[in-house]
Coordinates of C-alpha atoms in Angstrom, one line a residue:
M253 CA 37.2 -190.5 13.2
A254 CA 40.3 -189.5 12.7
E255 CA 42.1 -187.0 10.8
R256 CA 43.7 -186.8 7.2
I257 CA 46.3 -184.6 6.8
I258 CA 48.4 -184.1 3.1
R259 CA 51.9 -182.2 4.5
Q260 CA 54.6 -180.9 2.2
G261 CA 58.1 -181.8 3.7
D262 CA 60.6 -184.8 4.5
I263 CA 60.0 -187.8 5.7
V264 CA 62.2 -187.9 8.4
D265 CA 61.8 -185.3 9.6
T266 CA 58.1 -186.7 10.6
V267 CA 56.8 -187.6 14.0
A268 CA 54.8 -190.6 13.4
D269 CA 54.4 -193.9 15.6
A270 CA 54.9 -195.6 12.6
I271 CA 56.8 -194.9 9.3
V272 CA 55.6 -195.8 5.7
F273 CA 57.1 -195.9 2.5
S274 CA 57.8 -196.8 -1.0
T275 CA 60.7 -198.9 -1.8
N276 CA 62.0 -202.0 -5.2
E277 CA 61.8 -204.2 -5.3
H278 CA 65.1 -205.6 -3.7
L279 CA 64.6 -203.2 -0.7
F280 CA 67.7 -200.8 -1.6
L281 CA 67.2 -197.5 -0.2
S282 CA 68.3 -195.7 -3.0
G283 CA 66.4 -193.2 -3.8
G284 CA 63.6 -190.4 -3.1
A285 CA 62.5 -191.5 0.9
G286 CA 64.2 -194.8 1.3
A287 CA 67.5 -192.6 -0.3
S288 CA 66.3 -189.3 2.9
L289 CA 66.3 -192.9 5.2
L290 CA 69.9 -194.1 4.9
G291 CA 71.3 -190.2 5.1
K292 CA 69.3 -190.4 8.2
H293 CA 70.1 -193.5 9.7
G294 CA 73.4 -195.3 8.0
K295 CA 74.3 -198.4 6.9
P296 CA 71.5 -200.4 10.1
L297 CA 68.4 -199.6 8.4
Q298 CA 69.9 -201.0 5.4
E299 CA 71.2 -203.9 6.4
A300 CA 67.6 -204.4 9.0
M301 CA 65.9 -204.1 5.7
Q302 CA 68.5 -206.9 4.3
R303 CA 67.9 -209.2 7.3
V304 CA 63.7 -208.8 6.4
M305 CA 64.3 -209.8 2.7
A306 CA 66.4 -212.9 4.0
R307 CA 64.1 -213.7 6.8
R308 CA 61.3 -214.3 3.9
G309 CA 63.9 -216.2 1.7
L310 CA 63.9 -213.0 -0.3
K311 CA 65.7 -212.1 -3.2
V312 CA 63.4 -210.3 -4.8
A313 CA 60.0 -209.0 -3.5
S314 CA 56.7 -208.8 -5.3
R315 CA 54.9 -205.8 -6.3
G316 CA 52.1 -204.8 -3.5
S317 CA 54.8 -206.5 -0.9
V318 CA 55.0 -205.1 3.0
F319 CA 58.0 -205.1 5.3
E320 CA 57.9 -204.0 8.5
I321 CA 61.3 -202.9 9.6
E322 CA 62.3 -204.0 12.7
P323 CA 62.8 -200.9 15.1
E324 CA 66.2 -200.0 16.2
E325 CA 67.1 -196.8 18.8
S326 CA 67.3 -195.0 15.7
W327 CA 64.3 -195.7 14.1
G328 CA 61.0 -196.4 16.1
R329 CA 58.6 -198.3 13.5
M330 CA 58.1 -198.7 9.5
F331 CA 57.6 -200.4 7.0
A332 CA 58.6 -200.9 3.9
V333 CA 55.8 -200.6 1.0
V334 CA 57.6 -202.6 -3.0
A335 CA 55.3 -200.0 -4.7
A336 CA 56.6 -200.5 -8.0
N337 CA 57.9 -203.2 -9.5
G338 CA 61.3 -203.8 -11.6
F339 CA 59.8 -202.4 -14.8
Y340 CA 58.2 -199.1 -13.0
E341 CA 55.2 -200.3 -12.9
T342 CA 52.2 -199.3 -10.4
T343 CA 48.8 -200.8 -9.8
R344 CA 46.2 -198.8 -8.0
E345 CA 44.9 -202.0 -6.9
D346 CA 48.5 -203.1 -5.9
T347 CA 48.5 -199.6 -3.6
E348 CA 45.8 -200.0 -2.1
A349 CA 46.3 -203.4 -1.2
A350 CA 49.5 -202.3 -0.2
L351 CA 48.4 -199.5 2.7
H352 CA 45.3 -201.6 3.8
E353 CA 47.0 -203.9 5.3
V354 CA 50.1 -201.6 6.3
L355 CA 47.2 -199.9 7.9
H356 CA 45.7 -203.1 9.6
R357 CA 48.9 -204.3 11.6
C358 CA 49.3 -200.4 12.5
S359 CA 45.9 -201.0 14.5
E360 CA 46.5 -204.1 15.5
T361 CA 49.7 -202.7 17.1
D362 CA 50.0 -201.6 20.4
G363 CA 50.9 -197.6 20.9
V364 CA 50.6 -196.9 17.4
K365 CA 47.9 -193.8 17.0
T366 CA 49.5 -191.4 13.9
V367 CA 50.8 -192.9 10.6
A368 CA 52.9 -191.4 8.5
I369 CA 53.3 -192.2 4.9
T370 CA 54.7 -191.2 1.4
A371 CA 52.4 -191.0 -1.8
L372 CA 53.3 -194.8 -2.5
G373 CA 54.3 -195.8 -6.1
T374 CA 54.2 -191.8 -7.6
G375 CA 58.4 -191.2 -7.0
Y376 CA 59.9 -194.3 -9.6
G377 CA 56.8 -195.8 -9.9
N378 CA 53.5 -194.9 -12.4
M379 CA 50.8 -193.7 -10.5
E380 CA 50.5 -190.3 -10.8
I381 CA 49.6 -188.0 -7.3
E382 CA 46.3 -187.4 -8.3
D383 CA 45.8 -190.5 -7.7
F384 CA 47.6 -191.2 -4.3
V385 CA 46.3 -188.3 -2.4
A386 CA 42.4 -190.4 -3.8
L387 CA 42.9 -192.8 -3.0
F388 CA 44.5 -191.8 0.2
C389 CA 41.7 -189.6 0.8
A390 CA 39.9 -192.7 0.6
I391 CA 41.0 -195.2 2.5
E392 CA 39.3 -195.9 5.7
I393 CA 41.2 -195.4 8.3
P394 CA 41.4 -198.0 10.9
A395 CA 40.5 -197.9 15.2
P396 CA 42.7 -196.9 16.9
L397 CA 43.8 -195.0 15.0
E398 CA 44.0 -191.1 15.3
S399 CA 46.1 -189.9 12.0
L400 CA 47.4 -190.7 9.0
E401 CA 49.9 -188.3 7.0
L402 CA 50.6 -187.8 3.9
V403 CA 54.3 -185.9 3.8
I404 CA 55.2 -184.8 -0.2
H405 CA 58.6 -183.8 -0.1
S406 CA 58.5 -181.9 -3.8
E407 CA 56.7 -178.1 -3.4
I408 CA 55.1 -179.1 -7.0
L409 CA 53.8 -183.0 -6.2
F410 CA 52.8 -181.5 -2.7
R411 CA 51.0 -178.1 -5.7
E412 CA 49.6 -180.9 -7.7
A413 CA 48.3 -183.1 -4.1
C414 CA 46.6 -180.0 -2.5
E415 CA 44.9 -179.6 -5.7
M416 CA 43.6 -183.1 -6.2
N417 CA 42.6 -182.6 -2.4
E418 CA 40.2 -179.7 -2.5
Q419 CA 38.5 -181.0 -5.9
L420 CA 37.3 -184.2 -3.6
G421 CA 36.1 -181.8 -1.4
M422 CA 39.2 -181.3 0.9
P423 CA 38.8 -185.0 2.6
A424 CA 42.1 -183.4 4.7
D425 CA 43.7 -181.2 6.6
V426 CA 46.5 -179.7 4.2
R427 CA 49.7 -178.6 6.4
H428 CA 52.9 -177.1 5.7

């Protein structure tokens, strides 16, 4: 059975075979995890995000869309999820479907055993951290994935996530 982990930290400091993070409908790395990733990887990452949009012939992506960003030397496998629309609306159904898709794709990718994610749709979206944690704790982690780690930057949101995890009977291991 795969391990579930909730950890406070910055997604850019995470060691995982694949990283999953929220982005906006234009795939601009402008806030939250995207801004942290842009700060670490710079313009090449933003350009890679724009190329993936261009390959699909899109100027605007719909909520729930998943984009695999081509790996580069300074970053490995990354998946960007459009968790909210232009009005910052997020739904549990879209988020759950996107998370299922990402985990399925990761499970079919050679060398991917560990996946780290941010709390999709809780920053610029209207999803509450408690709702995302409930989804995170309930979602099936497909084999051969060995771990799914939720990385939360904010100490306040981390505490709220831990409280929800406790209410759910501690399905995830909490790490500081």
